[in-house]
PDB file of C-alpha atoms and ligand atoms in Angstrom:
ATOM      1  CA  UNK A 300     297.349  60.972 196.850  1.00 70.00           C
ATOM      2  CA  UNK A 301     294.663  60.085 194.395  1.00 77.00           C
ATOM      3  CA  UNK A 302     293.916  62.256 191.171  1.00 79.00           C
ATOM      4  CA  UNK A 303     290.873  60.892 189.708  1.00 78.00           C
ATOM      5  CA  UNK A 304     289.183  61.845 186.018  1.00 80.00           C
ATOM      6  CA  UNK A 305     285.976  60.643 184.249  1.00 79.00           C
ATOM      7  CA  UNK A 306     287.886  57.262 183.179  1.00 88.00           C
ATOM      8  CA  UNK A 307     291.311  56.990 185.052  1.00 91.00           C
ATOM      9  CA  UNK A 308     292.559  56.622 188.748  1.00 96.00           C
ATOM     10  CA  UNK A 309     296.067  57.675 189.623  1.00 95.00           C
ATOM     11  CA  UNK A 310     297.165  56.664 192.941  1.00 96.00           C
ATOM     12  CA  UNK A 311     300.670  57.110 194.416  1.00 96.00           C
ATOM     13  CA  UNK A 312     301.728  55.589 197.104  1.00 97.00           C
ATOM     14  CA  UNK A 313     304.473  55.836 200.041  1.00 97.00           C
ATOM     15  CA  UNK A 314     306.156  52.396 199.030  1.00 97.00           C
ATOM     16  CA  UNK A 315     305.683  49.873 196.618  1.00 97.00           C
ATOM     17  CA  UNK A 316     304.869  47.065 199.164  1.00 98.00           C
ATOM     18  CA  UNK A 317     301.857  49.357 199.834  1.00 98.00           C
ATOM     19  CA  UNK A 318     301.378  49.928 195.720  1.00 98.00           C
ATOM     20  CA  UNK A 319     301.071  46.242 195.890  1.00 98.00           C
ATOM     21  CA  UNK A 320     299.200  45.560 198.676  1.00 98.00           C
ATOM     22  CA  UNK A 321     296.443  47.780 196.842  1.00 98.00           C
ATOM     23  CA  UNK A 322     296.607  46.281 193.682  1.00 98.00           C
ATOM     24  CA  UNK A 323     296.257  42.732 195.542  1.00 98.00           C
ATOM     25  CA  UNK A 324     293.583  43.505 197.419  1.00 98.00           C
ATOM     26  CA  UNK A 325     291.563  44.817 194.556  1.00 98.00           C
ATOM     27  CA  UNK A 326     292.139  41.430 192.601  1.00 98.00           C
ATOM     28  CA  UNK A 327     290.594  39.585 195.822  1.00 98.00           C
ATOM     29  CA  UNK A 328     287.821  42.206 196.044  1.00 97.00           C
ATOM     30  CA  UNK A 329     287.033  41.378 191.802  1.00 97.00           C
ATOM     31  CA  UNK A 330     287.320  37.275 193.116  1.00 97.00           C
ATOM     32  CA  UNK A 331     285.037  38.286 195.914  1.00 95.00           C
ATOM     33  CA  UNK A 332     282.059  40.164 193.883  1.00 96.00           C
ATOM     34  CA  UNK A 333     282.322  37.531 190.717  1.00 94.00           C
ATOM     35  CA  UNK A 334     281.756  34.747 193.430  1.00 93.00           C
ATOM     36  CA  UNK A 335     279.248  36.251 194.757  1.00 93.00           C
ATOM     37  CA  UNK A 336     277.581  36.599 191.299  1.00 94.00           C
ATOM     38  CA  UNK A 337     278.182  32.731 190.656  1.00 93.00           C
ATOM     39  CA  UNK A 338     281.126  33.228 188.285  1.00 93.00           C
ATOM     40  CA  UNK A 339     284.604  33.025 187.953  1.00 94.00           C
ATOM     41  CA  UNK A 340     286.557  35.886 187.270  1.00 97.00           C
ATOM     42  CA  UNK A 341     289.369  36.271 184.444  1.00 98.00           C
ATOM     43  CA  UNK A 342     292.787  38.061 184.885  1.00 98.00           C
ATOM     44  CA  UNK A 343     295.166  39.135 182.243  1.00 98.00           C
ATOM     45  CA  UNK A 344     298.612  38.944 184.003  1.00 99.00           C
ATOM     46  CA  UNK A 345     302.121  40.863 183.417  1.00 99.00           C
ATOM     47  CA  UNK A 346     305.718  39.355 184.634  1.00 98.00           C
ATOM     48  CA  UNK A 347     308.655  41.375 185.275  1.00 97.00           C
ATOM     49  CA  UNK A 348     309.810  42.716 188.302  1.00 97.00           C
ATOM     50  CA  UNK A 349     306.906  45.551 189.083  1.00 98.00           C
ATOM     51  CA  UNK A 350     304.140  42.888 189.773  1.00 98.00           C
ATOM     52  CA  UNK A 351     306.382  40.832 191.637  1.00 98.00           C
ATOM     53  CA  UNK A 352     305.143  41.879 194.573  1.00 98.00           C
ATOM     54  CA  UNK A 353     301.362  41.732 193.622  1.00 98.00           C
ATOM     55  CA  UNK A 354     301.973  38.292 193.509  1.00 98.00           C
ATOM     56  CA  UNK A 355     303.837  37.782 197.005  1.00 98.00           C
ATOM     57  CA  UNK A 356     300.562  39.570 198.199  1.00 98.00           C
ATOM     58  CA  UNK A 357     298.306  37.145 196.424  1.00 98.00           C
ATOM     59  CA  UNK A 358     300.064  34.027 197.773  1.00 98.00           C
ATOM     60  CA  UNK A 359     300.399  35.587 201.059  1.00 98.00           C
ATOM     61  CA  UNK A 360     296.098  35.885 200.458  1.00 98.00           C
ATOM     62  CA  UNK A 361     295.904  32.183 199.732  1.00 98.00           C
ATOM     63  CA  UNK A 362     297.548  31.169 202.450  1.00 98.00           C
ATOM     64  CA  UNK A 363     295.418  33.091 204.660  1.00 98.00           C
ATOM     65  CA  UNK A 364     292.480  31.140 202.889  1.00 97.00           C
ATOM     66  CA  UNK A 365     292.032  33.396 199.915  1.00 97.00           C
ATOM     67  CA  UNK A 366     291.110  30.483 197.069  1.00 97.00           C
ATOM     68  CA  UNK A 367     292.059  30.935 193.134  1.00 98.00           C
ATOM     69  CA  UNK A 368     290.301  28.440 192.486  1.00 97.00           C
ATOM     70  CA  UNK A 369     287.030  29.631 190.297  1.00 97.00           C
ATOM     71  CA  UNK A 370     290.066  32.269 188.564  1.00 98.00           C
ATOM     72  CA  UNK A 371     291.232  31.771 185.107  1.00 98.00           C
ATOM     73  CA  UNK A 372     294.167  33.725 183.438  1.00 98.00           C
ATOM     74  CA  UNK A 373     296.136  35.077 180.390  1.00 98.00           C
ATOM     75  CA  UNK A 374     299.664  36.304 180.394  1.00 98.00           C
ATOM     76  CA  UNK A 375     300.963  39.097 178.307  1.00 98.00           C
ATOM     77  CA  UNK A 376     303.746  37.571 176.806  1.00 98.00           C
ATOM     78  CA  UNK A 377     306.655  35.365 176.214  1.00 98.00           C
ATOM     79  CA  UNK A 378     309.726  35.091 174.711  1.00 98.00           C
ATOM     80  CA  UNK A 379     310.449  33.382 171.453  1.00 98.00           C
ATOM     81  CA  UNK A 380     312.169  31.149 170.986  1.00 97.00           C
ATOM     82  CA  UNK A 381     312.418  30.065 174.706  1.00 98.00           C
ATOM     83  CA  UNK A 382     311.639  26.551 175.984  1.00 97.00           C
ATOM     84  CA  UNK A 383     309.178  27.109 178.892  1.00 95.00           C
ATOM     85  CA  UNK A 384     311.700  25.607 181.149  1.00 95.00           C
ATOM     86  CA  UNK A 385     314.360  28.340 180.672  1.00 97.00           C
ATOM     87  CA  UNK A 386     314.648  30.344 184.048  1.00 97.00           C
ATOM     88  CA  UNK A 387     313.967  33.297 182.264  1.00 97.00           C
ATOM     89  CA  UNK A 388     310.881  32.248 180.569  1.00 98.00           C
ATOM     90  CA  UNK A 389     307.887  33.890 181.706  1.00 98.00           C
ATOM     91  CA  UNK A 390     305.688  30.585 182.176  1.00 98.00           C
ATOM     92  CA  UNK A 391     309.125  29.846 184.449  1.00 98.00           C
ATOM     93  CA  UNK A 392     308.307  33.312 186.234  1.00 98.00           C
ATOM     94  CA  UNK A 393     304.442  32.368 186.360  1.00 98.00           C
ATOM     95  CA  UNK A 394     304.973  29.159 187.940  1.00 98.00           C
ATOM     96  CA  UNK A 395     307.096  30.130 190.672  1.00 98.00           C
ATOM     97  CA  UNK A 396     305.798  33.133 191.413  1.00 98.00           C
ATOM     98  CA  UNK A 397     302.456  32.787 191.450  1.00 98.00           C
ATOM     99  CA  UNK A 398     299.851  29.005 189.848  1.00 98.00           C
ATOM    100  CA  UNK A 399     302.382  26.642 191.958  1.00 98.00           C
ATOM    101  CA  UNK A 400     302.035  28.328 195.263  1.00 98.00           C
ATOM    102  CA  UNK A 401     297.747  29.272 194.934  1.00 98.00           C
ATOM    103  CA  UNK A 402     295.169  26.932 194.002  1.00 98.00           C
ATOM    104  CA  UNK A 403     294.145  27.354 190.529  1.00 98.00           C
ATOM    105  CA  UNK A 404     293.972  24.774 188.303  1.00 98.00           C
ATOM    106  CA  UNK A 405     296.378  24.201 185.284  1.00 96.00           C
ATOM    107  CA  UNK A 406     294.281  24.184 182.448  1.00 97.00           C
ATOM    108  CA  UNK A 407     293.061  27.737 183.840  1.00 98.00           C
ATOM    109  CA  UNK A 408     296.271  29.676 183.259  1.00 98.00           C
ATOM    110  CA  UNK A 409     296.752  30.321 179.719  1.00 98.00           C
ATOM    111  CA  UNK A 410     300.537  31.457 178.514  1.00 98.00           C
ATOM    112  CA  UNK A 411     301.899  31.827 175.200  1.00 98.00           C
ATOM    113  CA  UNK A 412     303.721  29.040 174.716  1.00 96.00           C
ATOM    114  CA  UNK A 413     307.963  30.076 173.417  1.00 96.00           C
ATOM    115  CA  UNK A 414     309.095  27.084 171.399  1.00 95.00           C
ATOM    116  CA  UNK A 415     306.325  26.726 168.842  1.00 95.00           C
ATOM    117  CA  UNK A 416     307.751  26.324 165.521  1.00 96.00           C
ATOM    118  CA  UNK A 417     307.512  29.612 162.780  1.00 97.00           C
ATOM    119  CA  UNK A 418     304.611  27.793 160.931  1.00 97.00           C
ATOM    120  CA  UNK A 419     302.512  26.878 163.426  1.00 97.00           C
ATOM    121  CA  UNK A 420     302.470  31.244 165.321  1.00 98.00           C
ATOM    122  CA  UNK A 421     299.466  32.224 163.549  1.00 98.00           C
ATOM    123  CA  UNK A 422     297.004  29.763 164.649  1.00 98.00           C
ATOM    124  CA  UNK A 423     298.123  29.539 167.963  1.00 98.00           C
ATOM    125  CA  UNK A 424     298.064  33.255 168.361  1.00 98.00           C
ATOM    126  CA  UNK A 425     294.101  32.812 166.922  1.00 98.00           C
ATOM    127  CA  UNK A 426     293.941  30.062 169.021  1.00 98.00           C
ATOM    128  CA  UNK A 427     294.449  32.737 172.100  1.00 98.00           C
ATOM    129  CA  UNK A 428     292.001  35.291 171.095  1.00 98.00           C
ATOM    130  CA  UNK A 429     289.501  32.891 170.512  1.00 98.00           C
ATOM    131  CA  UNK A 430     290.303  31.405 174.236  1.00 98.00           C
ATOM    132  CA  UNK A 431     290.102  35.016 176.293  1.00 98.00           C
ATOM    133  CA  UNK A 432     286.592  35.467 174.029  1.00 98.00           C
ATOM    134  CA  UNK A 433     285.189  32.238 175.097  1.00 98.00           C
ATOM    135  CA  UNK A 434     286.363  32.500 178.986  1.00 98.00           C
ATOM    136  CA  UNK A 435     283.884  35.701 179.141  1.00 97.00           C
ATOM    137  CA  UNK A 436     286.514  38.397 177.974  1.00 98.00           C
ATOM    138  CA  UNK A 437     289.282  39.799 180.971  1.00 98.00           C
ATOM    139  CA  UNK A 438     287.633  41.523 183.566  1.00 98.00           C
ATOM    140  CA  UNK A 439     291.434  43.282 185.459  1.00 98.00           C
ATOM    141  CA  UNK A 440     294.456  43.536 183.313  1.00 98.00           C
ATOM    142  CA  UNK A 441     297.707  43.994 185.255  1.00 98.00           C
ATOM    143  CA  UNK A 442     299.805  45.761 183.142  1.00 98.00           C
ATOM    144  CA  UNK A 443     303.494  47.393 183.503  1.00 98.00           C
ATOM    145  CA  UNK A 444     305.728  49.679 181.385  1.00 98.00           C
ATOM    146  CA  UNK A 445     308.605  49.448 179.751  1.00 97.00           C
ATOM    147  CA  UNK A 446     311.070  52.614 179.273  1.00 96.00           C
ATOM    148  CA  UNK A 447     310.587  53.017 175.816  1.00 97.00           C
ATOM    149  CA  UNK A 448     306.676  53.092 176.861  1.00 98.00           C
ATOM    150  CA  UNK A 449     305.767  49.561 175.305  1.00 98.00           C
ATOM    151  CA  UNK A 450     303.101  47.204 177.067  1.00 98.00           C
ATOM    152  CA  UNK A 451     303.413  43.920 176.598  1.00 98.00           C
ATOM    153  CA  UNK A 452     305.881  43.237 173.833  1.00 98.00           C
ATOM    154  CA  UNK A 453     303.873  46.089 172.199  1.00 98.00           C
ATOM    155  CA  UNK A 454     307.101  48.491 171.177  1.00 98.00           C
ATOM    156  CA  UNK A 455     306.579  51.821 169.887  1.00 98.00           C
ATOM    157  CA  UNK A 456     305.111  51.479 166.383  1.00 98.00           C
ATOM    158  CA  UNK A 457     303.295  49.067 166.385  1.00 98.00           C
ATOM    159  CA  UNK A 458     299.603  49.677 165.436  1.00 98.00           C
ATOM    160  CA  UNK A 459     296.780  49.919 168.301  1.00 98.00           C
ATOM    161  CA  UNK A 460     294.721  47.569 166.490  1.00 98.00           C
ATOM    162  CA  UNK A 461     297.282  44.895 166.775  1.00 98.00           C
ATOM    163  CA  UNK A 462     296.294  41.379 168.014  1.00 98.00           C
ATOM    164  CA  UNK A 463     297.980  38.602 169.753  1.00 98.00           C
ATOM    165  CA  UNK A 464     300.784  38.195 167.409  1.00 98.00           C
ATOM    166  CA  UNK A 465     304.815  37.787 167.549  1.00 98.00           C
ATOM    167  CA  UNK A 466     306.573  41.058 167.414  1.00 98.00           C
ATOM    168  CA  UNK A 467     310.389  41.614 167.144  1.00 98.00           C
ATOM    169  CA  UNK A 468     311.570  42.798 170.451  1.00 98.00           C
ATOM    170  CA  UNK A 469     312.697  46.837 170.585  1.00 98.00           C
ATOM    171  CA  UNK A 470     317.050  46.766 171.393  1.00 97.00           C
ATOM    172  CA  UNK A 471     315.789  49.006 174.624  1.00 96.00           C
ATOM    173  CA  UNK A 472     314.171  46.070 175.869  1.00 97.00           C
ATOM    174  CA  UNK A 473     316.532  43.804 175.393  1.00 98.00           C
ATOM    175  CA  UNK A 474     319.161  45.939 176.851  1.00 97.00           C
ATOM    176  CA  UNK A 475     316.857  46.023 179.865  1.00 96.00           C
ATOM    177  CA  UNK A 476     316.770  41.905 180.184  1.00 97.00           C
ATOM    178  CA  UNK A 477     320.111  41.643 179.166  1.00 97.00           C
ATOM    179  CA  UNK A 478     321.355  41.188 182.960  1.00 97.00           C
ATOM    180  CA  UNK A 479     318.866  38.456 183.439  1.00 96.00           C
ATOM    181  CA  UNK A 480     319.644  36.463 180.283  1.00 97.00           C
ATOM    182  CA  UNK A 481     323.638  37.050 181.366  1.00 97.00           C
ATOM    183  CA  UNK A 482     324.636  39.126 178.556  1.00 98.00           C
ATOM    184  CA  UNK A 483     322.712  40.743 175.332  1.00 98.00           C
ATOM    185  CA  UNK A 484     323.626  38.503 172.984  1.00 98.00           C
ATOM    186  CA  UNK A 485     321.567  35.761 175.038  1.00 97.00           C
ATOM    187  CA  UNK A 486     318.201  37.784 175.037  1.00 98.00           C
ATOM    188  CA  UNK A 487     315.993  36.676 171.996  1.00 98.00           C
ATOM    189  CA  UNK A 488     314.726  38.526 169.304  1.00 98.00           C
ATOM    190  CA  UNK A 489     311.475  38.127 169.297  1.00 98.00           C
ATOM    191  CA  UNK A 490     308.529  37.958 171.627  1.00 98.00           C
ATOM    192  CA  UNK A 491     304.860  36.561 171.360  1.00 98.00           C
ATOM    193  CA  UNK A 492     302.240  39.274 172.824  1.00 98.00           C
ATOM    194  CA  UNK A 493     298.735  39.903 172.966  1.00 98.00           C
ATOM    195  CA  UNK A 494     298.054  42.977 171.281  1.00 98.00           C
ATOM    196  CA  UNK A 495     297.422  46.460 171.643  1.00 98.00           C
ATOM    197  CA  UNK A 496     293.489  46.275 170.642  1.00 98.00           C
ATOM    198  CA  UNK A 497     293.236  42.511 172.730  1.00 98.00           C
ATOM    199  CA  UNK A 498     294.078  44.633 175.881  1.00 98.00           C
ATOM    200  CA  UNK A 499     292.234  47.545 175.218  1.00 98.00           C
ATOM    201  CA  UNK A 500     289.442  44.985 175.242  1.00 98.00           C
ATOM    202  CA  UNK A 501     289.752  44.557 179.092  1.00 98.00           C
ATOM    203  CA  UNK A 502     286.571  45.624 181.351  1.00 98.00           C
ATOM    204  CA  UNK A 503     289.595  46.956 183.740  1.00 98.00           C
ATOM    205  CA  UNK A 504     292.957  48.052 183.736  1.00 98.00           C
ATOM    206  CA  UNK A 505     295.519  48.285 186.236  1.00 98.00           C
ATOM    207  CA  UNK A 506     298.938  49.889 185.242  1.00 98.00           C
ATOM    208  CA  UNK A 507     301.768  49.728 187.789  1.00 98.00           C
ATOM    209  CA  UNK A 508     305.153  51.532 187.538  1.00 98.00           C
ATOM    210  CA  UNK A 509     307.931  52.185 190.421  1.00 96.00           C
ATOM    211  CA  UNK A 510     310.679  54.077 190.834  1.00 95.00           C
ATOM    212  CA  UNK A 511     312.209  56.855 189.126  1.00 94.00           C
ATOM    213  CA  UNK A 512     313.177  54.692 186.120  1.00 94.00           C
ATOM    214  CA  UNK A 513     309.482  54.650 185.087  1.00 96.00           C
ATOM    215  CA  UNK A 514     308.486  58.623 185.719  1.00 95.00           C
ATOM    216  CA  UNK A 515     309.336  60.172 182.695  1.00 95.00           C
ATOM    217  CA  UNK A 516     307.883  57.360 180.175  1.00 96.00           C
ATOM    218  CA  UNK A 517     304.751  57.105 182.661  1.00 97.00           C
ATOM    219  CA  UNK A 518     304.192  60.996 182.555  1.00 95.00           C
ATOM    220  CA  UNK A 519     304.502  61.107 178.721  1.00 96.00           C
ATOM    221  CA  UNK A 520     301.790  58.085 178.020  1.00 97.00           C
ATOM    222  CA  UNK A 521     299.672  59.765 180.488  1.00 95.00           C
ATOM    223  CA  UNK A 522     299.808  62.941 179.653  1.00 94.00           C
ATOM    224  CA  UNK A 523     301.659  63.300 176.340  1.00 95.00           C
ATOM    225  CA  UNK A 524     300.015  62.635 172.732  1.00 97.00           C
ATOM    226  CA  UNK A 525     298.050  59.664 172.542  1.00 97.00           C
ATOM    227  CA  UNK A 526     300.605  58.141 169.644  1.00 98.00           C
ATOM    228  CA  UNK A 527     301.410  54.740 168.542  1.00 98.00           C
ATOM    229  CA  UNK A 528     304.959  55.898 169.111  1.00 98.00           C
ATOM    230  CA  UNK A 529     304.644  55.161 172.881  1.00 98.00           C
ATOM    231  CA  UNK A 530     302.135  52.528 172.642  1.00 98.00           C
ATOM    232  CA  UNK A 531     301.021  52.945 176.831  1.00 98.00           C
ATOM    233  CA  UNK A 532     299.563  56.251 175.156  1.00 98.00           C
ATOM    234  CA  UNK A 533     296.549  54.098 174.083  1.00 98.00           C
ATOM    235  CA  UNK A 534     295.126  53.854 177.463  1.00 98.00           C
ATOM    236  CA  UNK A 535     294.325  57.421 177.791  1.00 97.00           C
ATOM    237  CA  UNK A 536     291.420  56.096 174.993  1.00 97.00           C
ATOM    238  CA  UNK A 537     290.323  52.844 177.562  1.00 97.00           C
ATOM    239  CA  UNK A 538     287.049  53.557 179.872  1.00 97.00           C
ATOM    240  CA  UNK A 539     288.596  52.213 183.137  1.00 98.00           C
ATOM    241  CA  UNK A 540     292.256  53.071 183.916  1.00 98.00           C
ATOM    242  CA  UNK A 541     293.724  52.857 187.497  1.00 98.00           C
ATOM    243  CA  UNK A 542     297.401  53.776 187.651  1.00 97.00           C
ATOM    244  CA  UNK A 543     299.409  52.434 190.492  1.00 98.00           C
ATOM    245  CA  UNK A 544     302.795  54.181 191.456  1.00 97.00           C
ATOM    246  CA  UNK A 545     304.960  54.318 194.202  1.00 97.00           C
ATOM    247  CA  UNK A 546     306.400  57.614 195.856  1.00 95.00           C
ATOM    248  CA  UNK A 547     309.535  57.184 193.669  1.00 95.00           C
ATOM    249  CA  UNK A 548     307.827  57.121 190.202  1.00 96.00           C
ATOM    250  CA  UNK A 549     305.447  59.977 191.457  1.00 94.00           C
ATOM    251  CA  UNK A 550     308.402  62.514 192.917  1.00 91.00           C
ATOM    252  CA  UNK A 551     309.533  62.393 188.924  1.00 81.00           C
ATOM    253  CA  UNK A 552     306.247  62.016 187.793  1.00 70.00           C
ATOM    254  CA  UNK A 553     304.410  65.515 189.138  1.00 57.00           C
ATOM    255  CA  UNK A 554     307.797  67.696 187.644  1.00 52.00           C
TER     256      UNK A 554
HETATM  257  C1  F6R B 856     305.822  41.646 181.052  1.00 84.86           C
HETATM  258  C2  F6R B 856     305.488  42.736 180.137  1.00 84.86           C
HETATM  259  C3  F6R B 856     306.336  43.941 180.007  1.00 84.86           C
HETATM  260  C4  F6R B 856     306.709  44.568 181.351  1.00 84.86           C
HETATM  261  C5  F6R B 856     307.579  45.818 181.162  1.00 84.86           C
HETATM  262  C6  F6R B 856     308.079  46.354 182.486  1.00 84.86           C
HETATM  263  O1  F6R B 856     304.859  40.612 180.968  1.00 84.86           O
HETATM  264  O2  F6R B 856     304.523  42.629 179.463  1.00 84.86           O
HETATM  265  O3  F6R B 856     305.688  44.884 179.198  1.00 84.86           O
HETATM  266  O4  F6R B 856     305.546  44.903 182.036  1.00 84.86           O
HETATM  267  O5  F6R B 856     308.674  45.522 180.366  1.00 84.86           O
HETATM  268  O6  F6R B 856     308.948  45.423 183.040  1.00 84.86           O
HETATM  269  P1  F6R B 856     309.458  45.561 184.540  1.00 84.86           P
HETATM  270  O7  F6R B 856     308.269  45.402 185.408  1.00 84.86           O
HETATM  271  O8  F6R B 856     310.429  44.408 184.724  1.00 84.86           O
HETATM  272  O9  F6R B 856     310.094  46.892 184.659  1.00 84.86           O
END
């Protein structure tokens, strides 16, 4: 099913292997048209478990010949403090599920680094901006959603002009890692994000959620207030919006 206004797309689909499939296949189709125009194209990626399976999809592409090559990327977020080693860091995530199993090159896939001392944050949150400007600007975000409605490690609050910036990290969402860090009290505090207005500056954005987990938030930021109090409310205000969600998130979703 496919509900479609002057700036947003809201697709459900019957499984989230097919949600996936979709959202893979439009990242080869962006690959595909900015090759053909003699460019490269830019993503802004997410980590987590909803875009998982985008990138099984993607690596499944490149082994089918799809190349990554001419791609360059920026991730959402990390943790902080968190040595980019950790398993549950998300340049850890990045790497294994996605730049050491396609073809693009190293010094195209831009994270936010975790162990950076205190002093040093500012510039190398600057230092990102200025990078995502000079690469052209991010033609597809991939975005998810967490259940108190943040994006990113934007958590309800903060201000929709925010910029890349470290944020302390909402005690919903660190409940919500706590299983991964094995236990609570091992999830950091604090998290380095892009910002609300640094997304918003996407040509394109992609929003995934699944399951039932996700309806209620998903409805809310959709359809609800547009409020800095569930920051995923901003994109009602973005030009280009397609919302991906499986048959789980939609039964919820349409109550
Ligand atoms: C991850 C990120 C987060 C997640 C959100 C949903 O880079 O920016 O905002 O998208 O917390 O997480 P999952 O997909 O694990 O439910």
């Amino acid at each position: 099913m496919t509900i479609e206004t002057k700036n947003r797309k809201v697709l459900e689909f019957g499984s989230y292997q097919q949600a996936c499939e979709y959202v893979a296949d439009t990242i080869a189709n962006l690959i595909r048209n900015r090759h053909q125009e003699g460019r490269g194209c830019v993503l802004g990626l997410a980590t987590g478990a909803t875009p998982a399976g985008v990138y099984k999809c993607l690596v499944k592409k490149h082994r089918e010949g799809q190349t990554f090559a001419h791609v360059t990327s920026f991730n959402l977020d990390e943790y902080w403090p968190m040595n980019m080693i950790n398993p549950q860091s998300f340049n850890t995530y990045m790497r294994s599920h996605f730049f050491d199993e396609v073809d693009m090159k190293i010094q195209n896939t831009y994270l936010l680094p975790g162990m950076e001392p205190l002093e040093n944050i500012q510039q190398i949150c600057s230092a990102y901006e200025d990078a995502i400007e000079t690469s052209g600007g991010i033609d597809t975000q991939l975005l998810g959603i967490g259940r108190n409605g943040h994006i990113a490690f934007n958590e309800p609050g903060t201000s929709f002009q925010s910029r890349t910036e470290l944020v302390d990290l909402h005690e919903q969402t660190r409940k919500d890692a706590a299983a991964t860090f094995g236990g609570l009290e091992n999830v950091p505090r604090q998290g380095i994000t892009m910002g609300i207005a640094t997304i918003m500056q996407a040509r394109k954005i992609i929003l995934m959620a699944n399951g039932k987990a996700k309806s209620s938030v998903l409805y809310q930021a959709l359809h609800g207030p547009v409020t800095e109090e569930l920051p995923a409310s901003v994109l009602q205000l973005h030009p280009d919006v397609t919302v991906v969600m499986d048959k789980e998130c939609a039964a919820g979703f349409l109550k």
